[in-house]
């Protein structure tokens, strides 16, 4: 500040007012100070701003999932890429942490709040019985829930949500398979208790009931390739094996194709396969997988922009992203006549 003040020909207090957008200096002085600061390569000190109560210039993201499953899940990498694009525009950092469960996640929020580590947080994997929104509201920590809460109207008024219509997406999958003649469908789902998992399973049951299908069910997993393959083998060995399998991510779907092949089931001759998340993996296996496609990077951008809006004292919002689009490829086909 002394260097800037000396070169700009103003007092140090004028430099402080100008760089922190405070009244007390003219616009001409403010512009001159900023030009000099830019010439000298000045950047605000995050530590100093935190100590003065002006914020940490950092937002947080905690994921409560087994760390081993994250290493093969492309969804979070794409989501974080979108988040980081937006944060970089404001020179904000992202503090990322993986924990075992929601209780540990809540402990992280309390610690971050006490230490002034973050200005706000992005919350992922909303639960059907979720303690995090109430906690964040109590702490006064701005937050955006990605994926949406089970009942947006029942959440704290200051919480923003960015959500996708999982029910509509599942309905499109069931409609596609039903049109191909499939009547026995098994949904190899993600983790039990996640709001989007419950919505997908509930929609599957409703769609099956409306079409008079009795051989339709869901089985929960941890999203890993190991469990995806194990469940695939189990259901295909049953007395009445399904003719179609719907997986909640691309990794399980690819593992499921391999498991089905090892049992002598052809895809799609004997069993059709649909992946919930489209990715390069879906086009690296034979046959290419029918999949639900969405722009996950854009999803991350939207979530980050909503959090920045809260940090700028904007109102809470509920934003719906576009419905995932079903891309039909070679892994789904008509039921073979027996």
mmCIF file of C-alpha atoms in Angstrom, residues 65 73-76 78-79 125 146-148 162-166 169 196 199-200 223 248-249 275-279 291-300 321-327 329:
data_model
loop_
_atom_site.group_PDB
_atom_site.id
_atom_site.type_symbol
_atom_site.label_atom_id
_atom_site.label_comp_id
_atom_site.label_asym_id
_atom_site.label_seq_id
_atom_site.Cartn_x
_atom_site.Cartn_y
_atom_site.Cartn_z
ATOM 1 C CA UNK A 65 -18.962 -41.033 -0.192
ATOM 2 C CA UNK A 73 -16.892 -41.633 -11.163
ATOM 3 C CA UNK A 74 -16.664 -39.037 -13.934
ATOM 4 C CA UNK A 75 -19.682 -37.082 -12.634
ATOM 5 C CA UNK A 76 -17.840 -35.297 -9.814
ATOM 6 C CA UNK A 78 -17.083 -32.792 -14.532
ATOM 7 C CA UNK A 79 -19.123 -31.050 -11.839
ATOM 8 C CA UNK A 125 -26.023 -35.724 -2.670
ATOM 9 C CA UNK A 146 -26.979 -29.453 -6.148
ATOM 10 C CA UNK A 147 -29.451 -32.130 -7.073
ATOM 11 C CA UNK A 148 -32.263 -30.500 -5.156
ATOM 12 C CA UNK A 162 -30.113 -26.506 -8.488
ATOM 13 C CA UNK A 163 -32.003 -29.607 -9.471
ATOM 14 C CA UNK A 164 -32.636 -32.026 -12.308
ATOM 15 C CA UNK A 165 -35.876 -33.868 -13.010
ATOM 16 C CA UNK A 166 -34.829 -37.426 -12.138
ATOM 17 C CA UNK A 169 -35.581 -38.931 -16.842
ATOM 18 C CA UNK A 196 -32.246 -38.656 -6.283
ATOM 19 C CA UNK A 199 -36.921 -40.352 -6.674
ATOM 20 C CA UNK A 200 -35.702 -42.674 -9.399
ATOM 21 C CA UNK A 223 -22.030 -46.902 -7.209
ATOM 22 C CA UNK A 248 -27.362 -45.376 -12.033
ATOM 23 C CA UNK A 249 -23.948 -44.538 -13.492
ATOM 24 C CA UNK A 275 -26.602 -46.157 -18.274
ATOM 25 C CA UNK A 276 -27.810 -43.133 -16.336
ATOM 26 C CA UNK A 277 -24.726 -40.966 -16.979
ATOM 27 C CA UNK A 278 -23.369 -40.773 -20.512
ATOM 28 C CA UNK A 279 -19.585 -40.544 -20.821
ATOM 29 C CA UNK A 291 -27.447 -43.584 -21.937
ATOM 30 C CA UNK A 292 -28.992 -40.507 -20.397
ATOM 31 C CA UNK A 293 -26.915 -37.496 -21.378
ATOM 32 C CA UNK A 294 -26.676 -34.166 -19.595
ATOM 33 C CA UNK A 295 -24.149 -31.345 -19.482
ATOM 34 C CA UNK A 296 -22.636 -31.947 -16.044
ATOM 35 C CA UNK A 297 -20.024 -29.213 -16.522
ATOM 36 C CA UNK A 298 -22.847 -26.728 -17.144
ATOM 37 C CA UNK A 299 -24.589 -28.113 -14.056
ATOM 38 C CA UNK A 300 -21.494 -27.201 -12.035
ATOM 39 C CA UNK A 321 -31.445 -27.602 -15.308
ATOM 40 C CA UNK A 322 -32.472 -29.226 -18.618
ATOM 41 C CA UNK A 323 -33.916 -32.736 -18.563
ATOM 42 C CA UNK A 324 -31.305 -35.429 -19.379
ATOM 43 C CA UNK A 325 -31.713 -36.691 -22.947
ATOM 44 C CA UNK A 326 -31.865 -40.400 -23.705
ATOM 45 C CA UNK A 327 -29.360 -41.306 -26.419
ATOM 46 C CA UNK A 329 -27.366 -46.794 -28.992
#
